[in-house]
Amino acid sequence: MRVLLWISILTIALFANTSKETISLQLSWLHQFQFAGFYVAKEKGFYEEANLDVTLKEYASNIHPTQEVLEGRSTYGVVNGSSLLLDRNAQKPVVALMALFQSDPSVLVSTNPAIKSPKDLKYKYLLMSDEDFRSVGILAMFLSHGIKREELFLKNHSLNLETLINQQVDAMACYISNEPFILKEKNISYTVLSPRDHGFNFYGDVLFTSEKELLLHPKRAKAFYDATKKGWEWAFEHIDETAQLIYENYNTQKKSLEALTYEGKTLKELAFDEEGLFGTLKPSKFEEIGNIYRVGGIMKNGLSLKGFIDPLFFAKTEVRIGVLNSRDESNSLSKSWDENAQYLSSLFPLHHFVVIPLDFKTLEERVKNHTIEFVITNPLQGLQLEHRYGLGRIATLSSPYKGNYYSELGTVIFTRADAKQIQSYEDARSKKIGAVSEHSFGGYLLGIKELGIASNKNITFFQTHFNVIKAVLNGSVDVGIVRTDIIEQMVHEGFIKQSDLKVLGAKTHPNFPFISSTDLYPGWMLAKMPNTPETLSNELLSTLLKPPSASSSSKPLYRVNTTLDYSKIHHILKEFHLFPYEQEAITFEDVYAKYKFLLLGLGIAFILSLLFSLYIQLLNRKLQHYSHEVQRFNETLEQEVNERTHELSLLNAKLKDLANIDELTKIANRRYFFLLATQYFHAAKRNNTPLHILSIDIDWLKKVNDTYGHAMGDEVLKAFCKHVQSSLRQSDLFGRIGGEEFCVCIQNTPLQGAKILAEKIRHKVEASRESINNQALPAITVSIGLSSLHPEDEEIFDTLKRSDEALYKAKHHGRNQVQIV
């Protein structure tokens, strides 16, 4: 009895492991190469490998695939993409999974020699149904030629091809892969009117299912998707073999093998996207279909594609970004980063980005086990993970605040506003202190450095910045250490009031809006895992560095800068002897256990070397005489080398000056000025900061040269440059663009400041009275044109063009003045 029981259990287990999930697929037409990928997946065992038992249902009259799927008689279906969009717009819960044809094979064919264009079909007889007319490509082709439905005479599509051959109708709706082959075989001339030839390229057949199927059976849907895609790719790689398979097993239409092969080769040209990929679906293409339907009066209400196109991202490779969480709510970080993930996913057609909030421990575990592709974390943990696991730093994070972005951070040391006994760092050192974690840079390390604390005895770690602030407010600790911007976040989101807290050692920093108790350091880093493809990380960095387009449906919450200099972080790690700069005691036992065979070998080598050294000493006595001569030769050679090296260094320095500096005035030449000004331009565009160009021309310099000679003119130029340079800041650029033409590039200064500087230069030059060799230099004046960076400027020369226009205006109005354009 017990044996029978075990046999029964094993039988049930075996059956459970081998039973397949039964599903069905409703086709939109009769069996032919149009559905080749499904036949291949079934006959080649791709569905069986996915543990699926798939029934392929051939089309029959009065059957609509969408209705079959939604009413549960079929699990999946195939239908034209434009028809599926209309169903979705009618609130039917259908979901598009895969485009079988990027271009619709539907065309119009005519055997009437007079028919050359869609406009020739006006008031003509067409063998097509109203549904064929509503096919988006056909509809768009007619609309583009001003032809309405009532201007066409449609006949029942049940009539056969002979009706077209006998010219009983003027054109017929058909598939480019079917009827043209028959006409060729019959040697009948025909004309194809294809929407593609008129600029309308829309989806043909699309694989779809119901929202219910994806909700209840997501793994089954993914398995069916992958096996089906594999079948289609195999079918188009082996067209002859696939045609033979259909001919032998699915040829209900009794097509010839040649017809099936022709169909396969024709459909292959329509199946792949512009990048050579199969099955891709793009929202923009469906939006174009919706626009055509609205123009044609078929779609009345607005179009929403949310949840319609591959909602489980079967076609995309998941890219996981692990982000260090600064809050105590497990899902709060995901919500705040959702815009970035959606933004990236919309720009990467083959990748779906997800943000995973992690604490310090789980973030390192994910990196160690290679279960994420990118990491965003604080600079302390980031540098340590770089050394431990080979992360590749690619950018520094820029956090948003009131419309601007900031790439630096510091630390805030704070207490409750009513803590009167704590007024300084000295008061705080003996109190109970709350910090984030020993791995936190802004929430721990910078704070104890600023406080001068050498021990963690009075420090409690709360794992997140939000928890530290809560602990201070509820009295669990007296003093808190958090990163800059955390307090502002909690105030903005209504968790606390600014008046609840008091910051110790508060400092202000130029162009930095947050309260800080310390100096500023490079902010959080974005890094790639060693196994993350270089092409993906380069494309990600390039995408994040670009400002989002105005038409983009989603915007990134965070931005990045090219990676900042993290040497200040390394200095702090060294100061605190933290990994990778920690000092560990090494015992002789440790060394011997690890290197005993090496030490034995070294001992033997030492004895042999001792014997050998005695022999060498005998030889040295003979060589001693020659060594003095060699030494004298070396000293002479070294002196010559040093002299030549000094000459080369002087020559290199001179060459560098010649390449970058104007020889007469000793300021930047045209090439070097525009090289640096272009960098200033892009930095100002990226950071949304002001930038101005001054175009300066010395008035009547030619008269000076003609009257006093070019030598005196050169002295005037040098004196002019000295006066201008004395008026500029170190960060301003000054360069000679032409003979008497000069430019100044000013950054991080409002327009009023630029105007003041321009007038200062004009007055100083006008008032200058210089002399050389007891001979007074001629008095000169300057005309100045001023222009500021505009949002639409694409390069520095756009701004320069306007400043040149302003300069011309100044010269035209009498010179010795400043004009602004």
Coordinates of C-alpha atoms in Angstrom, one line a residue, residues 550-749:
A550 CA 10.7 71.0 -25.2
S551 CA 8.5 68.4 -26.9
S552 CA 9.5 65.5 -24.6
S553 CA 6.6 64.1 -22.7
S554 CA 8.7 63.4 -19.6
K555 CA 11.5 65.4 -18.0
P556 CA 14.4 64.2 -15.8
L557 CA 14.3 65.3 -12.2
Y558 CA 18.1 65.0 -11.8
R559 CA 20.8 66.0 -14.3
V560 CA 24.5 65.2 -14.4
N561 CA 27.8 67.0 -15.0
T562 CA 31.0 65.4 -16.3
T563 CA 32.7 63.8 -13.3
L564 CA 34.2 66.4 -10.9
D565 CA 37.6 66.2 -9.2
Y566 CA 37.3 63.8 -6.2
S567 CA 40.8 64.4 -4.9
K568 CA 39.4 66.2 -1.9
I569 CA 37.4 63.1 -1.0
H570 CA 40.6 61.0 -1.2
H571 CA 42.4 63.4 1.2
I572 CA 39.7 62.9 3.8
L573 CA 39.8 59.1 3.4
K574 CA 43.6 59.3 4.0
E575 CA 43.1 61.6 7.0
F576 CA 40.7 59.1 8.6
H577 CA 42.7 56.0 7.4
L578 CA 39.6 54.7 5.7
F579 CA 39.6 52.1 2.9
P580 CA 41.5 52.1 0.6
Y581 CA 44.0 54.0 2.8
E582 CA 43.6 52.1 6.1
Q583 CA 46.7 50.9 8.0
E584 CA 46.6 47.3 9.3
A585 CA 49.2 45.7 11.5
I586 CA 51.0 42.8 9.8
T587 CA 52.8 40.1 12.0
F588 CA 55.7 37.9 11.0
E589 CA 53.5 34.9 11.4
D590 CA 51.2 36.3 8.7
V591 CA 54.0 36.9 6.4
Y592 CA 55.6 33.5 7.0
A593 CA 52.3 31.6 6.5
K594 CA 51.7 33.4 3.2
Y595 CA 55.3 33.5 1.8
K596 CA 57.2 30.6 3.5
F597 CA 58.3 29.0 0.2
L598 CA 59.3 32.4 -1.1
L599 CA 61.3 33.1 2.1
L600 CA 63.1 29.7 1.7
G601 CA 64.0 30.5 -1.8
L602 CA 65.2 34.0 -0.8
G603 CA 67.4 32.4 1.9
I604 CA 69.1 30.1 -0.6
A605 CA 69.5 33.0 -3.0
F606 CA 71.1 35.1 -0.2
I607 CA 73.7 32.4 0.5
L608 CA 74.5 32.1 -3.2
S609 CA 74.7 35.8 -3.7
L610 CA 77.1 36.1 -0.7
L611 CA 79.5 33.6 -2.4
F612 CA 79.1 35.4 -5.6
S613 CA 79.8 38.8 -4.1
L614 CA 83.2 37.6 -2.8
Y615 CA 84.0 36.7 -6.4
I616 CA 82.8 40.0 -7.6
Q617 CA 85.0 41.9 -5.1
L618 CA 88.1 40.3 -6.8
L619 CA 86.9 41.5 -10.1
N620 CA 86.1 45.0 -8.8
R621 CA 89.7 45.6 -7.9
K622 CA 90.6 45.1 -11.6
L623 CA 87.7 47.3 -12.7
Q624 CA 88.3 50.2 -10.3
H625 CA 90.7 51.8 -12.5
Y626 CA 88.3 52.0 -15.4
S627 CA 85.4 53.2 -13.2
H628 CA 87.1 56.6 -12.7
E629 CA 87.3 57.2 -16.5
V630 CA 83.6 56.1 -16.9
Q631 CA 82.6 58.5 -14.2
R632 CA 84.3 61.4 -15.9
F633 CA 82.6 60.5 -19.1
N634 CA 79.2 60.3 -17.4
E635 CA 79.6 63.7 -15.8
T636 CA 80.4 65.3 -19.1
L637 CA 77.5 63.5 -20.8
E638 CA 75.1 64.5 -18.0
Q639 CA 76.1 68.2 -18.3
E640 CA 75.5 68.1 -22.1
V641 CA 72.1 66.4 -21.7
N642 CA 71.0 69.0 -19.0
E643 CA 72.0 71.9 -21.3
R644 CA 70.1 70.4 -24.3
T645 CA 67.1 69.7 -22.1
H646 CA 67.0 73.3 -20.8
E647 CA 67.2 74.6 -24.4
L648 CA 64.3 72.3 -25.5
S649 CA 62.1 73.4 -22.5
L650 CA 62.7 77.1 -23.4
L651 CA 61.9 76.3 -27.1
N652 CA 58.7 74.4 -26.1
A653 CA 57.5 77.3 -23.9
K654 CA 58.1 79.7 -26.7
L655 CA 56.2 77.5 -29.2
K656 CA 53.2 77.2 -26.8
D657 CA 53.2 81.0 -26.5
L658 CA 53.3 81.4 -30.3
A659 CA 50.4 79.0 -30.6
N660 CA 48.1 80.8 -28.1
I661 CA 49.4 84.3 -27.5
D662 CA 49.4 87.3 -29.8
E663 CA 53.1 88.2 -30.2
L664 CA 52.7 92.0 -30.1
T665 CA 50.1 92.5 -27.3
K666 CA 50.8 89.3 -25.2
I667 CA 47.1 88.5 -25.0
A668 CA 45.1 85.6 -26.4
N669 CA 45.2 85.3 -30.2
R670 CA 42.0 84.7 -32.2
R671 CA 42.3 80.9 -32.2
Y672 CA 43.0 80.6 -28.4
F673 CA 40.3 83.2 -27.5
F674 CA 37.5 81.3 -29.4
L675 CA 38.7 78.0 -28.0
L676 CA 38.2 79.2 -24.4
A677 CA 35.1 81.3 -25.2
T678 CA 33.4 78.2 -26.7
Q679 CA 33.9 76.4 -23.4
Y680 CA 32.5 79.4 -21.5
F681 CA 29.5 79.4 -23.9
H682 CA 28.6 75.7 -23.4
A683 CA 29.1 76.0 -19.6
A684 CA 26.7 79.0 -19.5
K685 CA 24.1 77.2 -21.6
R686 CA 24.3 74.0 -19.5
N687 CA 24.1 75.9 -16.1
N688 CA 21.7 78.7 -17.3
T689 CA 24.2 81.5 -16.3
P690 CA 24.7 84.8 -18.0
L691 CA 27.5 85.4 -20.6
H692 CA 28.4 88.6 -22.5
I693 CA 30.7 89.5 -25.4
L694 CA 32.3 92.9 -25.8
S695 CA 33.5 93.7 -29.4
I696 CA 36.1 96.5 -29.1
D697 CA 37.6 98.6 -32.0
I698 CA 40.3 101.3 -31.6
D699 CA 38.9 104.4 -33.3
W700 CA 41.0 105.8 -36.1
L701 CA 44.1 103.6 -35.5
K702 CA 44.9 103.7 -39.2
K703 CA 45.4 107.5 -38.9
V704 CA 47.8 106.9 -36.0
N705 CA 49.8 104.5 -38.2
D706 CA 49.7 106.9 -41.2
T707 CA 50.7 109.9 -39.1
Y708 CA 53.2 108.5 -36.6
G709 CA 54.3 105.2 -38.2
H710 CA 53.5 101.6 -37.5
A711 CA 56.1 101.4 -34.6
M712 CA 54.1 104.1 -32.7
G713 CA 50.9 102.3 -33.6
D714 CA 52.2 99.1 -32.1
E715 CA 53.0 101.0 -28.8
V716 CA 49.5 102.3 -28.8
L717 CA 48.1 98.7 -29.1
K718 CA 50.3 97.5 -26.2
A719 CA 49.2 100.4 -24.0
F720 CA 45.6 99.9 -24.9
C721 CA 45.8 96.2 -23.9
K722 CA 47.4 97.0 -20.6
H723 CA 44.5 99.4 -19.7
V724 CA 41.9 96.8 -20.7
Q725 CA 43.6 94.0 -18.8
S726 CA 43.8 96.1 -15.6
S727 CA 40.0 96.5 -15.8
L728 CA 39.1 92.8 -16.1
R729 CA 38.7 89.9 -13.6
Q730 CA 40.9 86.8 -13.7
S731 CA 37.9 84.8 -15.1
D732 CA 37.3 87.2 -18.0
L733 CA 38.7 86.4 -21.5
F734 CA 40.5 89.1 -23.5
G735 CA 41.8 88.4 -27.0
R736 CA 42.9 90.1 -30.2
I737 CA 40.6 89.1 -33.1
G738 CA 42.1 91.2 -35.9
G739 CA 44.4 94.3 -36.4
E740 CA 42.6 96.8 -34.2
E741 CA 39.7 94.5 -33.3
F742 CA 39.5 92.9 -29.8
C743 CA 37.0 90.8 -27.8
V744 CA 36.2 90.3 -24.1
C745 CA 34.1 87.3 -22.9
I746 CA 32.4 87.9 -19.5
Q747 CA 30.7 85.1 -17.5
N748 CA 28.6 84.9 -14.3
T749 CA 27.9 88.7 -14.5

